[in-house]
CSV table of C-alpha atoms in Angstrom, one decimal:
chain,number,residue,atom,x,y,z
A,1,UNK,CA,90.1,99.9,89.8
A,2,UNK,CA,90.5,97.7,86.7
A,3,UNK,CA,93.0,98.4,83.9
A,4,UNK,CA,92.1,98.9,80.2
A,5,UNK,CA,93.2,95.3,79.3
A,6,UNK,CA,90.3,93.8,81.3
A,7,UNK,CA,87.8,92.7,78.5
A,8,UNK,CA,84.6,93.5,80.3
A,9,UNK,CA,82.8,96.9,79.8
A,10,UNK,CA,82.0,99.2,82.7
A,11,UNK,CA,78.4,98.0,83.0
A,12,UNK,CA,79.5,94.4,83.2
A,13,UNK,CA,82.1,95.2,85.9
A,14,UNK,CA,79.4,97.0,87.8
A,15,UNK,CA,77.2,93.9,87.7
A,16,UNK,CA,80.1,91.8,89.0
A,17,UNK,CA,80.0,94.0,92.1
A,18,UNK,CA,76.3,93.9,92.6
A,19,UNK,CA,73.5,91.8,91.1
A,20,UNK,CA,75.7,89.5,89.0
A,21,UNK,CA,76.7,89.1,85.4
A,22,UNK,CA,74.8,86.5,83.3
A,23,UNK,CA,76.8,83.9,81.4
A,24,UNK,CA,75.6,85.1,78.0
A,25,UNK,CA,76.8,88.7,78.6
A,26,UNK,CA,80.2,87.3,79.8
A,27,UNK,CA,80.6,85.1,76.7
A,28,UNK,CA,80.0,88.1,74.4
A,29,UNK,CA,83.0,89.9,75.7
A,30,UNK,CA,85.8,87.3,76.1
A,31,UNK,CA,87.8,85.4,73.5
A,32,UNK,CA,88.9,82.5,75.6
A,33,UNK,CA,86.9,79.9,77.4
A,34,UNK,CA,85.1,80.8,80.7
A,35,UNK,CA,87.5,78.7,82.8
A,36,UNK,CA,90.5,80.2,81.1
A,37,UNK,CA,89.2,83.8,81.7
A,38,UNK,CA,88.5,83.0,85.4
A,39,UNK,CA,92.0,81.6,85.8
A,40,UNK,CA,93.7,84.5,84.0
A,41,UNK,CA,91.7,87.0,86.1
A,42,UNK,CA,92.7,85.3,89.3
A,43,UNK,CA,96.4,85.3,88.3
A,44,UNK,CA,96.1,89.1,87.9
A,45,UNK,CA,94.6,89.5,91.4
A,46,UNK,CA,90.8,89.3,91.1
A,47,UNK,CA,88.7,86.3,91.8
A,48,UNK,CA,85.4,85.9,89.9
A,49,UNK,CA,83.0,83.3,91.2
A,50,UNK,CA,79.7,81.8,90.0
A,51,UNK,CA,76.6,81.7,92.2
A,52,UNK,CA,73.1,80.7,91.1
A,53,UNK,CA,74.0,81.0,87.4
A,54,UNK,CA,75.5,84.5,87.7
A,55,UNK,CA,79.1,85.7,88.0
A,56,UNK,CA,80.4,88.0,90.8
A,57,UNK,CA,83.6,89.3,92.2
A,58,UNK,CA,84.2,87.1,95.2
A,59,UNK,CA,84.5,90.3,97.3
A,60,UNK,CA,80.7,90.6,96.9
A,61,UNK,CA,80.5,87.7,99.4
A,62,UNK,CA,83.6,88.3,101.6
A,63,UNK,CA,82.9,89.9,105.0
A,64,UNK,CA,85.1,92.7,106.1
A,65,UNK,CA,86.4,90.7,109.0
A,66,UNK,CA,87.5,87.9,106.6
A,67,UNK,CA,89.0,90.1,103.9
A,68,UNK,CA,92.6,90.7,103.3
A,69,UNK,CA,93.6,94.3,102.6
A,70,UNK,CA,97.0,95.2,101.3
A,71,UNK,CA,98.0,98.8,102.2
A,72,UNK,CA,100.7,100.0,99.8
A,73,UNK,CA,102.9,103.0,99.2
A,74,UNK,CA,105.7,103.7,96.7
A,75,UNK,CA,108.3,106.3,96.3
A,76,UNK,CA,109.5,107.0,92.7
A,77,UNK,CA,112.2,109.0,91.0
A,78,UNK,CA,109.6,110.8,88.9
A,79,UNK,CA,105.9,110.6,87.9
A,80,UNK,CA,106.3,109.4,84.3
A,81,UNK,CA,106.2,105.6,84.1
A,82,UNK,CA,108.0,105.6,80.8
A,83,UNK,CA,111.0,107.5,82.1
A,84,UNK,CA,111.0,106.8,85.8
A,85,UNK,CA,110.8,103.9,88.2
A,86,UNK,CA,109.9,102.8,91.8
A,87,UNK,CA,112.8,103.5,94.2
A,88,UNK,CA,111.0,102.2,97.3
A,89,UNK,CA,107.9,100.1,98.0
A,90,UNK,CA,106.3,99.0,101.2
A,91,UNK,CA,103.1,97.2,102.1
A,92,UNK,CA,101.2,95.8,105.1
A,93,UNK,CA,98.7,93.0,104.7
A,94,UNK,CA,95.7,93.5,107.1
A,95,UNK,CA,93.0,91.1,108.2
A,96,UNK,CA,90.2,91.9,110.7
A,97,UNK,CA,92.1,95.1,111.6
A,98,UNK,CA,95.4,93.3,112.4
A,99,UNK,CA,98.7,93.3,110.6
A,100,UNK,CA,99.4,89.8,109.3
A,101,UNK,CA,102.3,90.3,107.0
A,102,UNK,CA,104.6,93.0,105.7
A,103,UNK,CA,106.7,93.8,102.6
A,104,UNK,CA,109.4,96.5,102.2
A,105,UNK,CA,112.3,97.1,99.7
A,106,UNK,CA,114.4,99.8,98.1
A,107,UNK,CA,114.9,99.3,94.4
A,108,UNK,CA,118.3,99.9,92.7
A,109,UNK,CA,118.6,103.0,90.6
A,110,UNK,CA,121.3,105.2,89.3
A,111,UNK,CA,119.3,108.4,89.0
A,112,UNK,CA,117.1,110.3,91.6
A,113,UNK,CA,116.2,113.9,91.1
A,114,UNK,CA,117.9,116.0,93.9
A,115,UNK,CA,114.5,117.4,94.8
A,116,UNK,CA,113.1,113.9,95.3
A,117,UNK,CA,116.2,112.9,97.3
A,118,UNK,CA,115.6,116.0,99.5
A,119,UNK,CA,112.0,115.1,99.9
A,120,UNK,CA,112.4,111.4,100.6
A,121,UNK,CA,116.0,111.2,102.0
A,122,UNK,CA,116.7,108.5,99.5
A,123,UNK,CA,119.9,108.9,97.4
A,124,UNK,CA,121.2,106.7,94.6
A,125,UNK,CA,124.0,105.4,96.9
A,126,UNK,CA,121.3,104.2,99.3
A,127,UNK,CA,120.0,101.8,96.6
A,128,UNK,CA,123.3,100.4,95.3
A,129,UNK,CA,122.9,97.1,97.2
A,130,UNK,CA,119.1,96.9,96.6
A,131,UNK,CA,117.6,94.5,94.2
A,132,UNK,CA,116.7,95.5,90.6
A,133,UNK,CA,113.1,96.4,89.7
A,134,UNK,CA,112.2,92.9,88.3
A,135,UNK,CA,112.8,90.8,91.4
A,136,UNK,CA,111.1,93.4,93.6
A,137,UNK,CA,108.0,93.4,91.4
A,138,UNK,CA,107.9,89.6,91.2
A,139,UNK,CA,108.1,89.4,95.0
A,140,UNK,CA,105.5,92.1,95.5
A,141,UNK,CA,103.1,90.5,93.1
A,142,UNK,CA,103.3,87.3,95.1
A,143,UNK,CA,102.9,89.2,98.4
A,144,UNK,CA,99.8,91.1,97.1
A,145,UNK,CA,98.0,88.0,95.8
A,146,UNK,CA,94.3,88.7,95.4
A,147,UNK,CA,94.1,91.1,98.4
A,148,UNK,CA,92.3,94.4,98.1
A,149,UNK,CA,94.8,97.0,97.1
A,150,UNK,CA,94.6,100.0,99.5
A,151,UNK,CA,96.5,103.3,99.2
A,152,UNK,CA,96.0,107.0,99.9
A,153,UNK,CA,95.0,108.6,96.6
A,154,UNK,CA,95.2,105.0,95.2
A,155,UNK,CA,95.2,105.8,91.5
A,156,UNK,CA,98.8,106.8,91.3
A,157,UNK,CA,100.2,103.9,93.3
A,158,UNK,CA,98.0,101.3,91.6
A,159,UNK,CA,98.7,102.5,88.1
A,160,UNK,CA,102.4,102.9,88.6
A,161,UNK,CA,102.8,99.5,90.1
A,162,UNK,CA,100.6,97.9,87.5
A,163,UNK,CA,102.7,99.5,84.7
A,164,UNK,CA,105.9,98.5,86.5
A,165,UNK,CA,104.7,94.9,86.5
A,166,UNK,CA,104.2,95.1,82.8
A,167,UNK,CA,107.7,96.6,82.4
A,168,UNK,CA,109.3,93.4,83.9
A,169,UNK,CA,107.1,91.0,81.8
A,170,UNK,CA,104.3,90.4,84.2
A,171,UNK,CA,100.6,91.0,83.7
A,172,UNK,CA,99.0,94.2,84.9
A,173,UNK,CA,97.0,94.4,88.1
A,174,UNK,CA,93.3,93.6,88.3
A,175,UNK,CA,92.9,93.6,92.1
A,176,UNK,CA,90.0,95.4,93.6
A,177,UNK,CA,91.1,98.7,95.1
A,178,UNK,CA,90.2,101.1,97.8
A,179,UNK,CA,91.3,104.8,98.3
A,180,UNK,CA,91.8,105.9,101.9
A,181,UNK,CA,91.6,109.5,100.8
A,182,UNK,CA,88.1,109.0,99.5
A,183,UNK,CA,87.2,106.8,102.5
A,184,UNK,CA,88.4,109.4,105.0
A,185,UNK,CA,86.4,112.2,103.2
A,186,UNK,CA,83.2,110.2,104.0
A,187,UNK,CA,84.0,109.0,107.5
A,188,UNK,CA,86.3,111.6,109.2
A,189,UNK,CA,85.8,115.4,109.6
A,190,UNK,CA,89.0,117.2,108.7
A,191,UNK,CA,90.0,120.6,107.1
A,192,UNK,CA,92.3,118.8,104.8
A,193,UNK,CA,92.9,115.2,103.8
A,194,UNK,CA,96.5,114.9,102.9
A,195,UNK,CA,98.2,112.1,104.7
A,196,UNK,CA,100.6,114.4,106.6
A,197,UNK,CA,97.8,116.7,107.7
A,198,UNK,CA,95.6,113.8,108.9
A,199,UNK,CA,98.5,112.4,110.8
A,200,UNK,CA,99.2,115.8,112.5
A,201,UNK,CA,95.5,116.0,113.4
A,202,UNK,CA,94.9,112.5,114.6
A,203,UNK,CA,98.4,111.1,115.5
A,204,UNK,CA,97.9,108.1,113.3
A,205,UNK,CA,101.6,107.2,113.3
A,206,UNK,CA,103.6,107.9,116.4
A,207,UNK,CA,106.9,108.0,114.5
A,208,UNK,CA,106.3,109.4,111.1
A,209,UNK,CA,108.9,109.9,108.4
A,210,UNK,CA,106.9,111.5,105.7
A,211,UNK,CA,107.6,110.4,102.1
A,212,UNK,CA,109.2,107.1,103.2
A,213,UNK,CA,107.2,104.2,102.0
A,214,UNK,CA,106.7,102.1,105.1
A,215,UNK,CA,106.1,105.2,107.3
A,216,UNK,CA,103.3,106.3,105.0
A,217,UNK,CA,101.9,102.8,104.9
A,218,UNK,CA,101.8,102.7,108.7
A,219,UNK,CA,100.0,106.1,108.7
A,220,UNK,CA,97.6,104.9,106.1
A,221,UNK,CA,96.9,101.8,108.2
A,222,UNK,CA,96.0,104.0,111.1
A,223,UNK,CA,93.7,106.1,108.8
A,224,UNK,CA,92.1,103.0,107.4
A,225,UNK,CA,91.2,101.5,110.8
A,226,UNK,CA,90.0,104.9,112.1
A,227,UNK,CA,87.8,105.3,109.0
A,228,UNK,CA,86.3,101.9,109.5
A,229,UNK,CA,85.6,102.6,113.2
A,230,UNK,CA,83.8,105.8,112.2
A,231,UNK,CA,81.4,104.4,109.6
A,232,UNK,CA,77.9,104.1,111.0
A,233,UNK,CA,76.4,102.4,108.0
A,234,UNK,CA,76.0,98.6,108.0
A,235,UNK,CA,78.5,97.2,105.5
A,236,UNK,CA,78.1,93.5,104.8
A,237,UNK,CA,81.1,92.9,102.5
A,238,UNK,CA,84.1,94.3,100.7
A,239,UNK,CA,82.1,95.6,97.8
A,240,UNK,CA,79.8,97.5,100.2
A,241,UNK,CA,82.9,99.2,101.6
A,242,UNK,CA,84.3,100.1,98.1
A,243,UNK,CA,80.9,101.4,97.1
A,244,UNK,CA,80.7,103.5,100.3
A,245,UNK,CA,84.1,105.0,99.6
A,246,UNK,CA,83.0,106.2,96.2
A,247,UNK,CA,79.3,107.0,96.6
A,248,UNK,CA,78.6,108.0,100.2
A,249,UNK,CA,78.2,111.8,100.8
A,250,UNK,CA,81.4,113.6,101.7
A,251,UNK,CA,81.4,115.0,105.2
A,252,UNK,CA,81.2,118.8,105.6
A,253,UNK,CA,84.7,120.2,106.2
A,254,UNK,CA,85.3,123.0,108.8
A,255,UNK,CA,85.4,126.5,107.4
A,256,UNK,CA,88.7,127.3,109.1
A,257,UNK,CA,91.9,125.4,109.6
A,258,UNK,CA,92.0,124.5,113.4
A,259,UNK,CA,95.8,124.5,113.3
A,260,UNK,CA,95.8,128.1,112.1
A,261,UNK,CA,93.3,129.1,114.7
A,262,UNK,CA,95.4,127.4,117.4
A,263,UNK,CA,98.5,129.2,116.2
A,264,UNK,CA,96.7,132.5,116.3
A,265,UNK,CA,95.5,131.9,119.8
A,266,UNK,CA,99.1,131.0,120.9
A,267,UNK,CA,100.4,134.2,119.3
A,268,UNK,CA,97.7,136.3,121.0
A,269,UNK,CA,98.6,134.7,124.4
A,270,UNK,CA,102.3,135.3,123.7
A,271,UNK,CA,101.6,139.0,122.9
A,272,UNK,CA,99.5,139.4,126.0
A,273,UNK,CA,102.2,137.9,128.1
A,274,UNK,CA,104.8,140.3,126.7
A,275,UNK,CA,102.5,143.3,127.5
A,276,UNK,CA,102.2,142.1,131.1
A,277,UNK,CA,106.0,142.1,131.4
């Protein structure tokens, strides 16, 4: 997922992920020198390399076992970036299926909608000793580096964080991204794909606290690893995985909710037991 400030058009971005972008096409779309463009892109989280005269995202050549994935979740006090802000952010950095680092912080705020407080359990007083948005964003940007940005329904988290970075004077994100919702739809059979439902079904997180950032990150980590284990296709690199998450056929969902069926069976058993008495 690349933001609108990235100078290359969609076709050129596609070539960076696959057969390579020629120098001439790259020069047509950038104002600065090639070296400056590559440095600026890397500073914003995406590394572009040159091989055999063509340019590629380095993720085209990074094996899944060597790649760093950063699983992220945020809680906000509203959905409008202009009016609202992040109130909690958490992330786990993953390599070869293992957690190698973590990041977690509340963010100071004076206003949280009571409905959001009820949902998350986060109240303004809980954030009074937390750092302001700027230092949290600076620290998170350093933590993220050029890792692949992973989240459940990734568009919201990615765009809100990217916009928050701009709010505090940093450049927006360019990191390659991966959506675990889309990945799960292509690798796991489920009646629904909300994070809470998937956790209830597959026990991804033994101690969930839904709508708290780190708890949701841990659940997403479990979903991510489970999805990778279920993929039968041969994926050679990170770009293969990203492509699979977007283009592979979605698995057929069950016609009925197994949780409802189980509940109905339990109710019937309960009624039968009462009749016996």
